[in-house]
Tab-separated table of C-alpha atoms in Angstrom:
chain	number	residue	atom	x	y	z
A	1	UNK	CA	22.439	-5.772	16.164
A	2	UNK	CA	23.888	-2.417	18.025
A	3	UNK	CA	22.693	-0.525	20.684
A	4	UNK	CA	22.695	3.026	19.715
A	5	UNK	CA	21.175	6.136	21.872
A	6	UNK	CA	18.787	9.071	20.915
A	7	UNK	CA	17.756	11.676	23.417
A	8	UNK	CA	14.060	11.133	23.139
A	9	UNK	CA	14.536	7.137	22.943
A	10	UNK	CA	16.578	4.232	23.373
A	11	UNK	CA	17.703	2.718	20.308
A	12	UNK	CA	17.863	-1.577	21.065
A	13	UNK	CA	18.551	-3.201	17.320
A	14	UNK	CA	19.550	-2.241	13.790
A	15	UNK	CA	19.138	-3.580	10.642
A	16	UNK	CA	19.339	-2.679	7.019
A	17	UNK	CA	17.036	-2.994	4.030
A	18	UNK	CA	16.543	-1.452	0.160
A	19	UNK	CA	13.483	-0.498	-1.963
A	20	UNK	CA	14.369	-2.389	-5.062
A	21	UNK	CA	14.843	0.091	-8.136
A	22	UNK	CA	12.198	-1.455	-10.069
A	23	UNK	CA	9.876	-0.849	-7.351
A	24	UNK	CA	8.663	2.655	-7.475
A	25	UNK	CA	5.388	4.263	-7.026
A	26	UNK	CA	6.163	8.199	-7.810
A	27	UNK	CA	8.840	8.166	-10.703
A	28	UNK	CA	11.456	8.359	-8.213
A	29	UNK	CA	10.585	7.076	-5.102
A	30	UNK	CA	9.933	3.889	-3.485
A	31	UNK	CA	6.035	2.353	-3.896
A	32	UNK	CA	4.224	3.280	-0.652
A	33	UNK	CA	2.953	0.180	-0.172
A	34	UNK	CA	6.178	-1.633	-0.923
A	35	UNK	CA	7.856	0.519	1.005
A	36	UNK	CA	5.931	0.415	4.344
A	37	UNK	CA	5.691	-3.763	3.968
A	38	UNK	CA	9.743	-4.315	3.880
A	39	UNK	CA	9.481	-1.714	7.321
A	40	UNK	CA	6.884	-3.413	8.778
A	41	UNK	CA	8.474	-6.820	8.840
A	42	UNK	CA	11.350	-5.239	11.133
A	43	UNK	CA	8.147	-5.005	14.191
A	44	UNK	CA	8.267	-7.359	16.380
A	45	UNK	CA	4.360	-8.038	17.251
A	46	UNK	CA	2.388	-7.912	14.206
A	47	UNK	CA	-0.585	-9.804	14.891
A	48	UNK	CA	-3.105	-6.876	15.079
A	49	UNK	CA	-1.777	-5.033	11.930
A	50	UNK	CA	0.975	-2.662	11.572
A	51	UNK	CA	0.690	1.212	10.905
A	52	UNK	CA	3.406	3.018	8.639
A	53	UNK	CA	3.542	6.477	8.857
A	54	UNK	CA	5.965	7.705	5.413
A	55	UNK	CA	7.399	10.791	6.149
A	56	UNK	CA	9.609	11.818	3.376
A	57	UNK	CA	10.148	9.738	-0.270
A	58	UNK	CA	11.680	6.656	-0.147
A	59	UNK	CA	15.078	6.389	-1.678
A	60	UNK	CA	15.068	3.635	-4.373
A	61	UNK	CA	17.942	1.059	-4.412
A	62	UNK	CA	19.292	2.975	-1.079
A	63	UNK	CA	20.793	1.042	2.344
A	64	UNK	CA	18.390	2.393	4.640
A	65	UNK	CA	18.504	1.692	8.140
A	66	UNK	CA	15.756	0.135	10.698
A	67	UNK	CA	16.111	1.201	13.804
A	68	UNK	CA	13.578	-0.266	16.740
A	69	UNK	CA	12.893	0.988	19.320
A	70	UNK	CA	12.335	0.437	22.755
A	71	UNK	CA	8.351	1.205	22.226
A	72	UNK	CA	7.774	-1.656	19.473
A	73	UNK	CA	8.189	1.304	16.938
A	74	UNK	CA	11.420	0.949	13.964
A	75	UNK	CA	12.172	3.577	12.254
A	76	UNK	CA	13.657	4.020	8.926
A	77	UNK	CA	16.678	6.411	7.844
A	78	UNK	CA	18.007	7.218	4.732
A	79	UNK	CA	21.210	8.750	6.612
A	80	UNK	CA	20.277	10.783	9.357
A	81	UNK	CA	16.678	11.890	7.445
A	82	UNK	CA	14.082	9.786	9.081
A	83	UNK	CA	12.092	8.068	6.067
A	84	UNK	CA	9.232	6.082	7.844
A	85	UNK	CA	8.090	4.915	11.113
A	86	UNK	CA	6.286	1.349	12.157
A	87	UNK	CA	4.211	0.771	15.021
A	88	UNK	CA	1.899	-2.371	16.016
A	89	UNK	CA	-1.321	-1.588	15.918
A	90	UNK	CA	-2.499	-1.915	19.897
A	91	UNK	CA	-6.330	-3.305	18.691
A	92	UNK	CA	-6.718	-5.499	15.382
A	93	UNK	CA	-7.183	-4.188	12.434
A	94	UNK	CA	-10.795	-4.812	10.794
A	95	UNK	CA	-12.676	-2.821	7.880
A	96	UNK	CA	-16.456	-3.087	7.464
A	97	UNK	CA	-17.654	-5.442	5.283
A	98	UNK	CA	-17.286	-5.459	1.009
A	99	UNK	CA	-19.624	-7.035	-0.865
A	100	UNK	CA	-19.436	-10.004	-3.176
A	101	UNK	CA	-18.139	-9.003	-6.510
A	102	UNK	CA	-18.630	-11.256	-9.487
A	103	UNK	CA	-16.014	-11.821	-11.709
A	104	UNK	CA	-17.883	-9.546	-14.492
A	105	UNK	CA	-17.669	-6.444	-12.122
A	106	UNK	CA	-14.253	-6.880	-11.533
A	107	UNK	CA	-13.850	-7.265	-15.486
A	108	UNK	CA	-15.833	-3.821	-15.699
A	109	UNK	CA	-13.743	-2.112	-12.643
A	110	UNK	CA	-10.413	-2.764	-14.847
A	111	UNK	CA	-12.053	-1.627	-18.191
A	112	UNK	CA	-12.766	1.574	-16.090
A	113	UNK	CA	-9.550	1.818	-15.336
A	114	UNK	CA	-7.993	1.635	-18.672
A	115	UNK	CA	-10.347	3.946	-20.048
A	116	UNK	CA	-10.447	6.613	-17.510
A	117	UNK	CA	-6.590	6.218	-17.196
A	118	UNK	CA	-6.086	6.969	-20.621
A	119	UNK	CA	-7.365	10.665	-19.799
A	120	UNK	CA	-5.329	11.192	-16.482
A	121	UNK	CA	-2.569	9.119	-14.186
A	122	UNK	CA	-1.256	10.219	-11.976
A	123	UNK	CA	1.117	7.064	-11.231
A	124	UNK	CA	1.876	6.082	-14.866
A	125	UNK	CA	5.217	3.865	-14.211
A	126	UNK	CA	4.050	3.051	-10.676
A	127	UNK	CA	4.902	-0.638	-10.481
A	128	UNK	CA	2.143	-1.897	-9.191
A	129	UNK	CA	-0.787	0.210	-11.372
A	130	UNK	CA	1.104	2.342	-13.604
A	131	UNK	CA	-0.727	2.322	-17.008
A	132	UNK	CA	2.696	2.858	-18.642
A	133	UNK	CA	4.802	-0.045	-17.041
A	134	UNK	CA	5.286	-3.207	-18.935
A	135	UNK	CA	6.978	-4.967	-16.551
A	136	UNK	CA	5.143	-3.998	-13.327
A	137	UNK	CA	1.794	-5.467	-11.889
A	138	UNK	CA	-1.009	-3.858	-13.610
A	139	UNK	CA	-3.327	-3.412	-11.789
A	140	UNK	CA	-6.450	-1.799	-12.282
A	141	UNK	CA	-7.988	-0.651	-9.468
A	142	UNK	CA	-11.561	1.435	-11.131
A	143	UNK	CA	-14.304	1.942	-10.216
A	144	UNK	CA	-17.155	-1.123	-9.959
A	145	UNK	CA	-20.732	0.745	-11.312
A	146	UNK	CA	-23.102	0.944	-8.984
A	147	UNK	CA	-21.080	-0.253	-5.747
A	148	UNK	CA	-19.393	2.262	-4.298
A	149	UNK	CA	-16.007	1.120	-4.567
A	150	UNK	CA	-13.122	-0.004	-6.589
A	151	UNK	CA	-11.501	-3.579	-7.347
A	152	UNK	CA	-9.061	-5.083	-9.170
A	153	UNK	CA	-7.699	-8.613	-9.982
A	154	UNK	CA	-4.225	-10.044	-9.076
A	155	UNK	CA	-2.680	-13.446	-9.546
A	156	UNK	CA	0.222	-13.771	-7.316
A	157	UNK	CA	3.328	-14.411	-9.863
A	158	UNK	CA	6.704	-15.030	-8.037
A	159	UNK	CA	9.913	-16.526	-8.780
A	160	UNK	CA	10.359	-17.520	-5.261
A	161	UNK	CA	9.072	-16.764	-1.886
A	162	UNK	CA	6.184	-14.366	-1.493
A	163	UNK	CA	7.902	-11.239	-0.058
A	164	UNK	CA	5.919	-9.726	3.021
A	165	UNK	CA	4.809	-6.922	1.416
A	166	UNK	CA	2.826	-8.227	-1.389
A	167	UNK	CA	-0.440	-7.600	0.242
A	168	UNK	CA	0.561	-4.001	1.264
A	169	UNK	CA	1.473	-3.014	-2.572
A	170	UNK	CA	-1.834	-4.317	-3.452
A	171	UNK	CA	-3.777	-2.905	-1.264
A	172	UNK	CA	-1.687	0.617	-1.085
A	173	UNK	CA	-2.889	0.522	-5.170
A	174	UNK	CA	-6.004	-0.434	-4.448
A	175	UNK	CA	-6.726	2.414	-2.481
A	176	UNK	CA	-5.193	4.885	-4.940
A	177	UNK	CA	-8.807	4.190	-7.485
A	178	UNK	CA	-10.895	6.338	-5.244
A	179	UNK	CA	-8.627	8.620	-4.303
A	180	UNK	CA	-7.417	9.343	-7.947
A	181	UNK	CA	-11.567	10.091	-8.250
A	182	UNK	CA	-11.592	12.923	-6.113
A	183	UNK	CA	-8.758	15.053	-6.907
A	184	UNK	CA	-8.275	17.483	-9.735
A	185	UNK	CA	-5.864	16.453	-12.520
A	186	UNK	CA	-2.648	17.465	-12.600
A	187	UNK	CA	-2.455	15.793	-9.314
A	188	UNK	CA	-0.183	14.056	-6.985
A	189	UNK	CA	-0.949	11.877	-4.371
A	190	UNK	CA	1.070	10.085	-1.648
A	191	UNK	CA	0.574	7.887	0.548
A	192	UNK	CA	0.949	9.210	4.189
A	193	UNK	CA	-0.206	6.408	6.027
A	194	UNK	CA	-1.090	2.847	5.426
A	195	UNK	CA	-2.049	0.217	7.606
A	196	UNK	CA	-2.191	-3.553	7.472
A	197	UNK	CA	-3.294	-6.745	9.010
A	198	UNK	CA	-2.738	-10.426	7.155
A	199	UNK	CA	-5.032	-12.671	8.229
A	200	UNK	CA	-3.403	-15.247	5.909
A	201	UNK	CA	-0.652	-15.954	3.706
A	202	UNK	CA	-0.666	-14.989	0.160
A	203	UNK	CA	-0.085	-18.267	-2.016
A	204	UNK	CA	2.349	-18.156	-4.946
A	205	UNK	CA	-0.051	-18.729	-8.123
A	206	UNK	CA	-3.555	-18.115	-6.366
A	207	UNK	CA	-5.760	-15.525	-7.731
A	208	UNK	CA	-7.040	-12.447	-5.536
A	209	UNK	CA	-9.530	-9.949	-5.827
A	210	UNK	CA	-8.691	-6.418	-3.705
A	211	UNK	CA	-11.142	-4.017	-3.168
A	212	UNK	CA	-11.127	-0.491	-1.705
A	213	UNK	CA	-13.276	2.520	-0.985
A	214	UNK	CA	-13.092	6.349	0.258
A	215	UNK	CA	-13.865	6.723	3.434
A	216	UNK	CA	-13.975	10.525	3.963
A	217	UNK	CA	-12.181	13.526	2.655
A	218	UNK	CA	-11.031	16.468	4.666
A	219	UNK	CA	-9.247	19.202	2.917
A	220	UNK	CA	-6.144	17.725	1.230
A	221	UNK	CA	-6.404	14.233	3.358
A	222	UNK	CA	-8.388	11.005	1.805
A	223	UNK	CA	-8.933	8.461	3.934
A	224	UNK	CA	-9.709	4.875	2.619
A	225	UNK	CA	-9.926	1.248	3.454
A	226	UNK	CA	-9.473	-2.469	1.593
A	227	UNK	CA	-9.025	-5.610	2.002
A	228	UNK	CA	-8.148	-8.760	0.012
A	229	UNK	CA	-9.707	-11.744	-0.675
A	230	UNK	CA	-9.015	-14.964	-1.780
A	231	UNK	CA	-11.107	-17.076	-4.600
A	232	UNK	CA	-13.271	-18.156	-1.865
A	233	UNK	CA	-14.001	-15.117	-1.038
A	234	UNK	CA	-12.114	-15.450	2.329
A	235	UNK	CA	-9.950	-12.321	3.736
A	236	UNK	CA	-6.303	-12.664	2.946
A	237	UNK	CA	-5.781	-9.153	4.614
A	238	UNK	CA	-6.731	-5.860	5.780
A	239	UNK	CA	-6.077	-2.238	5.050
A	240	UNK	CA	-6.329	1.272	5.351
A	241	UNK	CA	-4.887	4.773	4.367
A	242	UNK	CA	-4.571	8.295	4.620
A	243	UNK	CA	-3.218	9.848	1.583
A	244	UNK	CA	-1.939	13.888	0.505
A	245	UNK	CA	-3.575	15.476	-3.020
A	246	UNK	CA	-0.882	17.515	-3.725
A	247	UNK	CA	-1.180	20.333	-6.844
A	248	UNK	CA	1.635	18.462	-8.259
A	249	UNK	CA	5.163	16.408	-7.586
C-alpha cells in the first residue's frame, strides 16, 4: 500500500487488478458484472452489499488501479480516467420476493432465449450470455410465460477457487433479459450501476437458478432486480441495476 493525496479526498491504500481478456460483456470492454465484482472485493465492509457505479468501459487485460478511500469508497483508474467506483451499501441489500420456478419454466425461459436471440442480441460474444460465444457461460436469461420475469440456469464450473464475482456476472446477465425486452433493436445497453449482497458462498459444481425482473423504466434508464438461488431454493445472493439503452455502441 501507498498513501497518495487528491484534493477532494484522501487517498489511504492502492492496489492493482485486470479484467481478464476473455471476459468481456460489450465486444471490447470488460463484463459489467465481472467488472464491478473484482472492484468490489477491494471494500472493506461488505456485509450489506456493495454498489458499483461504472463510469466509463472497462479496459480488458489492463493494470487498473484501486484506490480506497478514506470514505469506504475504492475507486478504479485506468491511468488517470476514473473507470468505476465502490461503496458499501449503508442498509442491506434485499429484493422482494421471486416465486418458485420449476425446472420446466426455467427450461422454457432458455428456449425463449435462444429463439428470440436468434432475431436480435445485443451482447452476442458477451461471456456470460452471448449467443455467439462457445467458450463463455451461456446463459439464457428469457423470459418465463406468464411470470413476469426472466431466469436462467447455471452450474458453477471452475478450475479452482470460485472468484468473488461469480454471482455479480450472473446476476449483471440476468438482469440484461428484461431490459433487452424493452428497448428497440439496434440497441446497446450498459450497465451503469449494479449492486450486490451474498448471503452465501457459491459452491464449485452446485447448480443455481437466477432470476430477474424490470423494475421501472424512465426515459433511457431501466431499473431491475435479481437474486440467486440455490437447489433448495435458498438465496445465494442479491441484486440490482440501473442500466443505459443507448441507439447504438
Amino acid at each position: 500500500s501507498s498513501d497518495v493525496c487528491s484534493s477532494d479526498l484522501t487517498m489511504v491504500s492502492v492496489d492493482a487488478f485486470s479484467v481478464d481478456a476473455a471476459h468481456n460483456g460489450p465486444p471490447a470492454s470488460g463484463h459489467g458484472g465481472i467488472s464491478a465484482g473484482l472492484l468490489s472485493a477491494f471494500v472493506a465492509e461488505r456485509a450489506n452489499g456493495v454498489v458499483v457505479r461504472l463510469q466509463s468501459p472497462v479496459p480488458l487485460a489492463t493494470a487498473l488501479t484501486a484506490v480506497a478511500g478514506d470514505d469506504g469508497s475504492v475507486t478504479a483508474y485506468a491511468g488517470d480516467t476514473a473507470i468505476a467506483v465502490a461503496r458499501p451499501l449503508p442498509e442491506p441489500l434485499v429484493v422482494e420476493a421471486f416465486p418458485v420456478l420449476s425446472t420446466s419454466d426455467v427450461e422454457a425461459a432458455a428456449a425463449a432465449w435462444w429463439r428470440d436471440r436468434d432475431e436480435f442480441n445485443p451482447f452476442p460474444t458477451c461471456f456470460g450470455c452471448g449467443t455467439a460465444r462457445a467458450d463463455g457461460w451461456r446463459l439464457s436469461p428469457g423470459p418465463v410465460p406468464d411470470a413476469g420475469l426472466n431466469a436462467a440456469a447455471w452450474t458453477a464450473r471452475f478450475d479452482a477457487n470460485v472468484p468473488v464475482w461469480a454471482p455479480w456476472a450472473v446476476l449483471d446477465c440476468t438482469q440484461v433479459g428484461p431490459v433487452i425486452e424493452v428497448s428497440t433493436p439496434p440497441a446497446g445497453l450498459l450497465t451503469g450501476e449494479i449492486a450486490l449482497r451474498s448471503v452465501q458462498p457459491v459452491i464449485d459444481g452446485a447448480a443455481y437458478v437466477a432470476m430477474g425482473r424490470r423494475t421501472a423504466a424512465v426515459g433511457k434508464k431501466v431499473f431491475t432486480e435479481s437474486v440467486l438461488l440455490d437447489a433448495g431454493n435458498e438465496p445465494v445472493a442479491y441484486a440490482r441495476a440501473t442500466w443505459f439503452v443507448l441507439p447504438s455502441y
